[in-house]
Amino acid sequence: MELSWLMRLRIAAAVATGVVLIGILAWPLAASPGPFGTVRAGAISFGGAVILVILALLAGLIAYFLSWPYGREIGILAAPSGLAIWAVRSGNMTALMQLNPTAAQRQALLTTLKWEPIFWLVIVAAGFAGVLLGQKIQSNLKPDETQEKSNSQPGKYLNAIIALVGSGLIAQFCLKIFAQDVRIFDNRLVSVMAQPTVGQIVFAVLVSFGLAAFVVKRFLHASYIWPTIASALVTAFAISIYVKQDVLQYLVQNWPAAFFSNTVISILPVQMVAFGTLGSIIGYWMAVRYDYWRKHEMK
């Protein structure tokens, strides 16, 4: 089941919509001064946040019609693709640590970053809402047959909870493997990890959430929505578990700012959500394609 050239054009159009509206035109809303400025939700004004939500909604809406009649399946790529440009252009977590050299400053910084992924998830959700708005406008579009349905409400909720938790655990485990740069032995922390390059982060987050989405689709028949939501929770979980005051104090006293007690902490929230969402969508459709191959090609 190969993608036709027309389908590839639809995908490219949806991605380009988000890249232009959010990644390029809205970049001044997030751009930080200096060559190593990092993209932070806290640095965006309230007005800027409203504009960003509107642009994400518009990107999803435009991408829906550009990729019609597969707008619902493809248009959702627009908003996270735009954020992905920000994630690549941003500075890294090391730059933030260097700007906050004391343990107390880093504790305050990480406490703020803990829930920042929720903001980026809202932007992704706004893009999804734009797609749904496009579907409502195009009222003659047939219902999405790829969405899984459950016969019972309790079973549906339980399946969603398992998919959400499972996605987070799978992604957390895989990120520890794929998002590594240099690992050095440490007597107290067992090991510390150096800041991964942006390319390594892109690869790690895409693959980790892609695998998570593939697994929950194959075994739970769950949507990409749950690993997408999990992309906003992994950072909070890692900071809650691995970032303690005594650990921060130890790192400040013994290691440069580029080293972390857990590699997940070295990934910025915007990077986690943008590439986590894209990875979740890709993983979901890879599972659909795999099921199709098993059903038709293995006969």
Short mmCIF file of N, CA, C and O in Angstrom, two decimals, residues 112-227:
data_model
loop_
_atom_site.label_atom_id
_atom_site.label_comp_id
_atom_site.label_asym_id
_atom_site.label_seq_id
_atom_site.Cartn_x
_atom_site.Cartn_y
_atom_site.Cartn_z
N THR A 112 8.65 25.55 36.35
CA THR A 112 7.89 26.24 35.31
C THR A 112 7.74 25.37 34.06
O THR A 112 6.67 25.29 33.46
N LEU A 113 8.84 24.73 33.67
CA LEU A 113 8.83 23.90 32.46
C LEU A 113 7.97 22.65 32.63
O LEU A 113 7.52 22.07 31.63
N LYS A 114 7.73 22.25 33.86
CA LYS A 114 7.01 21.02 34.15
C LYS A 114 5.66 20.96 33.46
O LYS A 114 5.25 19.93 32.92
N TRP A 115 4.94 22.08 33.47
CA TRP A 115 3.60 22.11 32.89
C TRP A 115 3.53 22.90 31.60
O TRP A 115 2.44 23.09 31.04
N GLU A 116 4.66 23.36 31.09
CA GLU A 116 4.67 24.11 29.84
C GLU A 116 4.16 23.29 28.65
O GLU A 116 3.54 23.86 27.73
N PRO A 117 4.39 21.96 28.62
CA PRO A 117 3.87 21.20 27.47
C PRO A 117 2.36 21.33 27.27
O PRO A 117 1.87 21.16 26.15
N ILE A 118 1.62 21.64 28.35
CA ILE A 118 0.18 21.81 28.20
C ILE A 118 -0.13 22.95 27.24
O ILE A 118 -1.06 22.87 26.43
N PHE A 119 0.67 24.01 27.32
CA PHE A 119 0.46 25.15 26.41
C PHE A 119 0.64 24.72 24.96
O PHE A 119 -0.18 25.05 24.10
N TRP A 120 1.70 23.97 24.69
CA TRP A 120 1.96 23.54 23.31
C TRP A 120 0.90 22.55 22.86
O TRP A 120 0.54 22.52 21.67
N LEU A 121 0.40 21.74 23.78
CA LEU A 121 -0.67 20.81 23.43
C LEU A 121 -1.95 21.57 23.05
O LEU A 121 -2.69 21.14 22.16
N VAL A 122 -2.19 22.71 23.70
CA VAL A 122 -3.35 23.55 23.34
C VAL A 122 -3.21 24.05 21.91
O VAL A 122 -4.20 24.10 21.16
N ILE A 123 -1.99 24.40 21.51
CA ILE A 123 -1.78 24.87 20.13
C ILE A 123 -2.05 23.74 19.15
O ILE A 123 -2.70 23.93 18.11
N VAL A 124 -1.57 22.54 19.47
CA VAL A 124 -1.84 21.38 18.62
C VAL A 124 -3.34 21.12 18.56
O VAL A 124 -3.90 20.84 17.49
N ALA A 125 -4.02 21.22 19.72
CA ALA A 125 -5.46 20.99 19.77
C ALA A 125 -6.21 22.03 18.93
O ALA A 125 -7.23 21.71 18.30
N ALA A 126 -5.71 23.26 18.91
CA ALA A 126 -6.33 24.29 18.08
C ALA A 126 -6.24 23.92 16.60
O ALA A 126 -7.18 24.15 15.83
N GLY A 127 -5.10 23.36 16.21
CA GLY A 127 -4.97 22.88 14.83
C GLY A 127 -5.94 21.76 14.53
O GLY A 127 -6.57 21.72 13.45
N PHE A 128 -6.10 20.83 15.49
CA PHE A 128 -7.06 19.75 15.32
C PHE A 128 -8.48 20.32 15.20
O PHE A 128 -9.30 19.83 14.42
N ALA A 129 -8.76 21.36 16.02
CA ALA A 129 -10.09 21.99 15.99
C ALA A 129 -10.36 22.62 14.62
O ALA A 129 -11.49 22.60 14.12
N GLY A 130 -9.31 23.18 14.01
CA GLY A 130 -9.46 23.74 12.68
C GLY A 130 -9.85 22.68 11.66
O GLY A 130 -10.67 22.93 10.77
N VAL A 131 -9.29 21.50 11.81
CA VAL A 131 -9.64 20.38 10.93
C VAL A 131 -11.11 19.99 11.14
O VAL A 131 -11.85 19.77 10.17
N LEU A 132 -11.54 19.91 12.39
CA LEU A 132 -12.93 19.56 12.67
C LEU A 132 -13.89 20.63 12.15
O LEU A 132 -15.00 20.32 11.69
N LEU A 133 -13.46 21.88 12.23
CA LEU A 133 -14.27 22.97 11.68
C LEU A 133 -14.40 22.82 10.17
O LEU A 133 -15.49 23.01 9.60
N GLY A 134 -13.30 22.48 9.52
CA GLY A 134 -13.35 22.24 8.08
C GLY A 134 -14.28 21.09 7.74
O GLY A 134 -15.02 21.15 6.75
N GLN A 135 -14.25 20.05 8.56
CA GLN A 135 -15.14 18.91 8.33
C GLN A 135 -16.60 19.31 8.48
O GLN A 135 -17.47 18.84 7.74
N LYS A 136 -16.85 20.19 9.45
CA LYS A 136 -18.23 20.65 9.65
C LYS A 136 -18.70 21.49 8.47
O LYS A 136 -19.86 21.38 8.02
N ILE A 137 -17.80 22.33 7.96
CA ILE A 137 -18.15 23.15 6.80
C ILE A 137 -18.40 22.27 5.59
O ILE A 137 -19.37 22.45 4.85
N GLN A 138 -17.53 21.31 5.41
CA GLN A 138 -17.69 20.37 4.29
C GLN A 138 -18.61 19.23 4.76
O GLN A 138 -18.21 18.11 4.98
N SER A 139 -19.87 19.56 4.93
CA SER A 139 -20.81 18.65 5.59
C SER A 139 -21.08 17.37 4.82
O SER A 139 -21.57 16.40 5.39
N ASN A 140 -20.75 17.34 3.55
CA ASN A 140 -21.02 16.13 2.79
C ASN A 140 -19.87 15.13 2.85
O ASN A 140 -19.93 14.10 2.20
N LEU A 141 -18.82 15.46 3.64
CA LEU A 141 -17.69 14.53 3.78
C LEU A 141 -18.15 13.31 4.56
O LEU A 141 -18.79 13.43 5.59
N LYS A 142 -17.78 12.14 4.10
CA LYS A 142 -18.21 10.92 4.79
C LYS A 142 -17.54 10.84 6.15
O LYS A 142 -16.43 11.33 6.34
N PRO A 143 -18.17 10.20 7.14
CA PRO A 143 -17.59 10.07 8.48
C PRO A 143 -16.26 9.34 8.42
O PRO A 143 -16.03 8.50 7.56
N ASP A 144 -15.40 9.70 9.36
CA ASP A 144 -14.08 9.07 9.44
C ASP A 144 -14.22 7.63 9.89
O ASP A 144 -14.64 7.35 11.00
N GLU A 145 -13.83 6.71 9.01
CA GLU A 145 -13.99 5.30 9.32
C GLU A 145 -12.82 4.74 10.08
O GLU A 145 -12.83 3.58 10.48
N THR A 146 -11.78 5.55 10.25
CA THR A 146 -10.60 5.03 10.95
C THR A 146 -10.72 5.14 12.45
O THR A 146 -9.93 4.56 13.17
N GLN A 147 -11.68 5.90 12.94
CA GLN A 147 -11.80 6.05 14.37
C GLN A 147 -12.41 4.80 14.98
O GLN A 147 -13.42 4.27 14.52
N GLU A 148 -11.81 4.32 16.04
CA GLU A 148 -12.28 3.10 16.68
C GLU A 148 -13.45 3.40 17.59
O GLU A 148 -13.51 4.44 18.23
N LYS A 149 -14.39 2.45 17.64
CA LYS A 149 -15.56 2.63 18.49
C LYS A 149 -15.63 1.47 19.47
O LYS A 149 -15.24 0.36 19.17
N SER A 150 -16.15 1.75 20.62
CA SER A 150 -16.29 0.73 21.65
C SER A 150 -17.76 0.50 21.93
O SER A 150 -18.57 1.42 21.86
N ASN A 151 -18.11 -0.73 22.25
CA ASN A 151 -19.50 -1.06 22.50
C ASN A 151 -20.01 -0.55 23.84
O ASN A 151 -21.19 -0.36 24.03
N SER A 152 -19.11 -0.36 24.78
CA SER A 152 -19.53 0.06 26.11
C SER A 152 -18.72 1.26 26.57
O SER A 152 -17.53 1.34 26.31
N GLN A 153 -19.37 2.18 27.26
CA GLN A 153 -18.69 3.36 27.75
C GLN A 153 -17.58 3.02 28.74
O GLN A 153 -16.48 3.55 28.63
N PRO A 154 -17.83 2.16 29.75
CA PRO A 154 -16.73 1.81 30.69
C PRO A 154 -15.53 1.23 29.97
O PRO A 154 -14.38 1.56 30.28
N GLY A 155 -15.79 0.35 28.99
CA GLY A 155 -14.68 -0.24 28.24
C GLY A 155 -13.93 0.79 27.43
O GLY A 155 -12.71 0.74 27.31
N LYS A 156 -14.67 1.77 26.90
CA LYS A 156 -14.05 2.83 26.11
C LYS A 156 -13.13 3.68 26.98
O LYS A 156 -12.01 3.99 26.58
N TYR A 157 -13.58 4.05 28.17
CA TYR A 157 -12.77 4.87 29.07
C TYR A 157 -11.55 4.11 29.56
O TYR A 157 -10.45 4.67 29.65
N LEU A 158 -11.74 2.85 29.89
CA LEU A 158 -10.62 2.04 30.37
C LEU A 158 -9.57 1.90 29.28
O LEU A 158 -8.37 2.00 29.54
N ASN A 159 -10.01 1.67 28.05
CA ASN A 159 -9.10 1.54 26.93
C ASN A 159 -8.30 2.83 26.72
O ASN A 159 -7.09 2.80 26.45
N ALA A 160 -8.99 3.97 26.88
CA ALA A 160 -8.32 5.26 26.71
C ALA A 160 -7.27 5.48 27.79
O ALA A 160 -6.16 5.96 27.51
N ILE A 161 -7.60 5.13 29.03
CA ILE A 161 -6.65 5.30 30.13
C ILE A 161 -5.42 4.42 29.92
O ILE A 161 -4.27 4.86 30.09
N ILE A 162 -5.65 3.17 29.53
CA ILE A 162 -4.53 2.25 29.29
C ILE A 162 -3.66 2.77 28.14
O ILE A 162 -2.42 2.73 28.20
N ALA A 163 -4.31 3.27 27.09
CA ALA A 163 -3.57 3.80 25.93
C ALA A 163 -2.74 5.01 26.33
O ALA A 163 -1.59 5.16 25.90
N LEU A 164 -3.31 5.89 27.16
CA LEU A 164 -2.60 7.09 27.60
C LEU A 164 -1.39 6.73 28.46
O LEU A 164 -0.27 7.19 28.20
N VAL A 165 -1.62 5.92 29.47
CA VAL A 165 -0.53 5.53 30.38
C VAL A 165 0.50 4.70 29.64
O VAL A 165 1.72 4.91 29.78
N GLY A 166 0.03 3.76 28.83
CA GLY A 166 0.96 2.92 28.08
C GLY A 166 1.81 3.73 27.12
O GLY A 166 3.02 3.49 26.99
N SER A 167 1.21 4.70 26.45
CA SER A 167 1.96 5.55 25.53
C SER A 167 3.07 6.31 26.26
O SER A 167 4.20 6.40 25.78
N GLY A 168 2.71 6.86 27.42
CA GLY A 168 3.70 7.60 28.19
C GLY A 168 4.85 6.73 28.64
O GLY A 168 6.03 7.13 28.56
N LEU A 169 4.55 5.52 29.11
CA LEU A 169 5.61 4.62 29.59
C LEU A 169 6.50 4.15 28.44
O LEU A 169 7.72 4.09 28.59
N ILE A 170 5.88 3.81 27.32
CA ILE A 170 6.67 3.36 26.17
C ILE A 170 7.58 4.48 25.67
O ILE A 170 8.77 4.27 25.41
N ALA A 171 7.02 5.69 25.55
CA ALA A 171 7.81 6.82 25.07
C ALA A 171 8.93 7.15 26.04
O ALA A 171 10.07 7.41 25.62
N GLN A 172 8.64 7.14 27.33
CA GLN A 172 9.66 7.43 28.35
C GLN A 172 10.81 6.43 28.25
O GLN A 172 11.99 6.81 28.28
N PHE A 173 10.49 5.17 28.11
CA PHE A 173 11.51 4.13 28.01
C PHE A 173 12.35 4.30 26.75
O PHE A 173 13.59 4.23 26.79
N CYS A 174 11.68 4.54 25.62
CA CYS A 174 12.39 4.66 24.35
C CYS A 174 13.26 5.91 24.29
O CYS A 174 14.35 5.90 23.71
N LEU A 175 12.77 7.00 24.88
CA LEU A 175 13.56 8.24 24.88
C LEU A 175 14.88 8.06 25.60
O LEU A 175 15.90 8.63 25.20
N LYS A 176 14.89 7.28 26.66
CA LYS A 176 16.13 7.03 27.39
C LYS A 176 17.15 6.31 26.52
O LYS A 176 18.35 6.43 26.73
N ILE A 177 16.66 5.57 25.53
CA ILE A 177 17.54 4.81 24.64
C ILE A 177 17.98 5.66 23.45
O ILE A 177 19.17 5.73 23.11
N PHE A 178 17.02 6.34 22.83
CA PHE A 178 17.29 7.02 21.57
C PHE A 178 17.80 8.45 21.72
O PHE A 178 18.43 8.97 20.80
N ALA A 179 17.53 9.10 22.85
CA ALA A 179 17.89 10.51 23.00
C ALA A 179 19.21 10.71 23.73
O ALA A 179 19.43 11.75 24.34
N GLN A 180 20.08 9.74 23.67
CA GLN A 180 21.35 9.83 24.37
C GLN A 180 22.44 10.43 23.49
O GLN A 180 22.49 10.17 22.30
N ASP A 181 23.29 11.21 24.12
CA ASP A 181 24.50 11.69 23.46
C ASP A 181 25.68 10.99 24.12
O ASP A 181 25.96 9.84 23.84
N VAL A 182 26.31 11.65 25.05
CA VAL A 182 27.42 11.05 25.80
C VAL A 182 26.94 10.68 27.20
O VAL A 182 26.34 11.51 27.88
N ARG A 183 27.17 9.47 27.61
CA ARG A 183 26.83 9.02 28.95
C ARG A 183 28.12 8.78 29.73
O ARG A 183 29.01 8.06 29.27
N ILE A 184 28.21 9.38 30.90
CA ILE A 184 29.42 9.27 31.73
C ILE A 184 29.05 8.70 33.10
O ILE A 184 28.05 9.11 33.70
N PHE A 185 29.84 7.79 33.58
CA PHE A 185 29.59 7.17 34.89
C PHE A 185 29.71 8.20 36.01
O PHE A 185 30.57 9.09 35.97
N ASP A 186 28.83 8.08 36.99
CA ASP A 186 28.86 8.96 38.15
C ASP A 186 28.63 8.11 39.39
O ASP A 186 27.73 7.27 39.43
N ASN A 187 29.45 8.36 40.42
CA ASN A 187 29.37 7.55 41.64
C ASN A 187 28.03 7.65 42.35
O ASN A 187 27.53 6.67 42.90
N ARG A 188 27.43 8.79 42.32
CA ARG A 188 26.17 9.00 43.05
C ARG A 188 24.94 8.75 42.16
O ARG A 188 24.00 8.07 42.58
N LEU A 189 24.94 9.29 40.95
CA LEU A 189 23.78 9.20 40.07
C LEU A 189 23.84 8.01 39.11
O LEU A 189 22.95 7.86 38.29
N VAL A 190 24.86 7.19 39.24
CA VAL A 190 25.13 6.06 38.35
C VAL A 190 25.69 6.56 37.02
O VAL A 190 26.74 6.11 36.57
N SER A 191 24.99 7.51 36.38
CA SER A 191 25.50 8.10 35.15
C SER A 191 24.80 9.43 34.91
O SER A 191 23.73 9.70 35.44
N VAL A 192 25.45 10.26 34.12
CA VAL A 192 24.84 11.52 33.68
C VAL A 192 24.92 11.55 32.16
O VAL A 192 25.82 10.98 31.55
N MET A 193 23.95 12.24 31.54
CA MET A 193 23.85 12.29 30.08
C MET A 193 24.08 13.69 29.57
O MET A 193 23.54 14.65 30.13
N ALA A 194 24.87 13.81 28.51
CA ALA A 194 25.12 15.12 27.90
C ALA A 194 23.94 15.53 27.03
O ALA A 194 23.15 14.70 26.59
N GLN A 195 23.83 16.84 26.81
CA GLN A 195 22.77 17.39 25.96
C GLN A 195 22.81 16.78 24.57
O GLN A 195 23.82 16.88 23.87
N PRO A 196 21.72 16.14 24.12
CA PRO A 196 21.69 15.61 22.75
C PRO A 196 21.63 16.76 21.74
O PRO A 196 21.14 17.85 22.05
N THR A 197 22.09 16.50 20.53
CA THR A 197 21.96 17.48 19.46
C THR A 197 20.49 17.56 19.04
O THR A 197 19.70 16.66 19.34
N VAL A 198 20.14 18.61 18.34
CA VAL A 198 18.74 18.78 17.93
C VAL A 198 18.32 17.65 16.99
O VAL A 198 17.17 17.16 17.05
N GLY A 199 19.24 17.20 16.14
CA GLY A 199 18.92 16.09 15.24
C GLY A 199 18.62 14.81 16.01
O GLY A 199 17.70 14.06 15.66
N GLN A 200 19.40 14.58 17.07
CA GLN A 200 19.18 13.40 17.90
C GLN A 200 17.83 13.48 18.61
O GLN A 200 17.11 12.49 18.74
N ILE A 201 17.48 14.67 19.06
CA ILE A 201 16.19 14.87 19.74
C ILE A 201 15.03 14.63 18.78
O ILE A 201 14.06 13.95 19.12
N VAL A 202 15.13 15.18 17.57
CA VAL A 202 14.08 14.99 16.57
C VAL A 202 13.87 13.50 16.31
O VAL A 202 12.74 12.99 16.34
N PHE A 203 14.97 12.80 16.06
CA PHE A 203 14.89 11.36 15.79
C PHE A 203 14.31 10.61 16.98
O PHE A 203 13.40 9.78 16.82
N ALA A 204 14.80 10.90 18.18
CA ALA A 204 14.38 10.17 19.37
C ALA A 204 12.90 10.36 19.67
O ALA A 204 12.19 9.38 19.97
N VAL A 205 12.42 11.60 19.61
CA VAL A 205 11.02 11.86 19.95
C VAL A 205 10.09 11.28 18.88
O VAL A 205 9.06 10.67 19.21
N LEU A 206 10.44 11.46 17.62
CA LEU A 206 9.61 10.90 16.55
C LEU A 206 9.50 9.38 16.67
O LEU A 206 8.38 8.82 16.62
N VAL A 207 10.62 8.72 16.85
CA VAL A 207 10.62 7.25 16.92
C VAL A 207 9.92 6.77 18.19
O VAL A 207 9.13 5.82 18.14
N SER A 208 10.19 7.41 19.32
CA SER A 208 9.62 6.96 20.59
C SER A 208 8.10 7.04 20.58
O SER A 208 7.40 6.08 20.96
N PHE A 209 7.56 8.17 20.16
CA PHE A 209 6.10 8.30 20.13
C PHE A 209 5.50 7.56 18.94
O PHE A 209 4.34 7.13 19.00
N GLY A 210 6.28 7.39 17.88
CA GLY A 210 5.81 6.56 16.78
C GLY A 210 5.62 5.12 17.22
O GLY A 210 4.61 4.48 16.90
N LEU A 211 6.57 4.60 17.98
CA LEU A 211 6.46 3.24 18.50
C LEU A 211 5.29 3.12 19.48
O LEU A 211 4.55 2.13 19.46
N ALA A 212 5.14 4.14 20.33
CA ALA A 212 4.04 4.13 21.30
C ALA A 212 2.69 4.09 20.58
O ALA A 212 1.80 3.31 20.93
N ALA A 213 2.53 4.93 19.57
CA ALA A 213 1.27 4.99 18.83
C ALA A 213 1.02 3.69 18.06
O ALA A 213 -0.12 3.21 17.97
N PHE A 214 2.08 3.13 17.52
CA PHE A 214 1.97 1.86 16.79
C PHE A 214 1.46 0.76 17.71
O PHE A 214 0.55 0.00 17.36
N VAL A 215 2.02 0.69 18.91
CA VAL A 215 1.65 -0.36 19.86
C VAL A 215 0.20 -0.20 20.33
O VAL A 215 -0.57 -1.16 20.34
N VAL A 216 -0.19 1.03 20.71
CA VAL A 216 -1.55 1.20 21.23
C VAL A 216 -2.59 1.04 20.13
O VAL A 216 -3.73 0.64 20.40
N LYS A 217 -2.24 1.35 18.88
CA LYS A 217 -3.16 1.12 17.78
C LYS A 217 -3.30 -0.37 17.51
O LYS A 217 -4.41 -0.89 17.34
N ARG A 218 -2.17 -1.07 17.48
CA ARG A 218 -2.20 -2.50 17.15
C ARG A 218 -2.89 -3.33 18.21
O ARG A 218 -3.67 -4.23 17.90
N PHE A 219 -2.61 -3.04 19.48
CA PHE A 219 -3.09 -3.93 20.55
C PHE A 219 -4.31 -3.39 21.30
O PHE A 219 -5.02 -4.15 21.95
N LEU A 220 -4.54 -2.07 21.23
CA LEU A 220 -5.69 -1.49 21.92
C LEU A 220 -6.67 -0.85 20.96
O LEU A 220 -7.73 -0.38 21.38
N HIS A 221 -6.32 -0.83 19.68
CA HIS A 221 -7.16 -0.18 18.66
C HIS A 221 -7.47 1.26 19.05
O HIS A 221 -8.59 1.75 18.89
N ALA A 222 -6.45 1.92 19.58
CA ALA A 222 -6.62 3.29 20.10
C ALA A 222 -6.10 4.30 19.10
O ALA A 222 -5.22 4.02 18.27
N SER A 223 -6.63 5.51 19.18
CA SER A 223 -6.27 6.60 18.28
C SER A 223 -4.91 7.19 18.64
O SER A 223 -4.36 6.95 19.72
N TYR A 224 -4.38 8.00 17.71
CA TYR A 224 -3.14 8.75 17.96
C TYR A 224 -3.35 9.86 18.99
O TYR A 224 -2.39 10.47 19.46
N ILE A 225 -4.60 10.12 19.35
CA ILE A 225 -4.88 11.17 20.33
C ILE A 225 -4.19 10.89 21.66
O ILE A 225 -3.64 11.80 22.29
N TRP A 226 -4.17 9.63 22.08
CA TRP A 226 -3.64 9.31 23.41
C TRP A 226 -2.13 9.46 23.50
O TRP A 226 -1.63 10.06 24.45
N PRO A 227 -1.34 8.95 22.55
CA PRO A 227 0.10 9.26 22.62
C PRO A 227 0.40 10.73 22.42
O PRO A 227 1.38 11.25 22.96
#
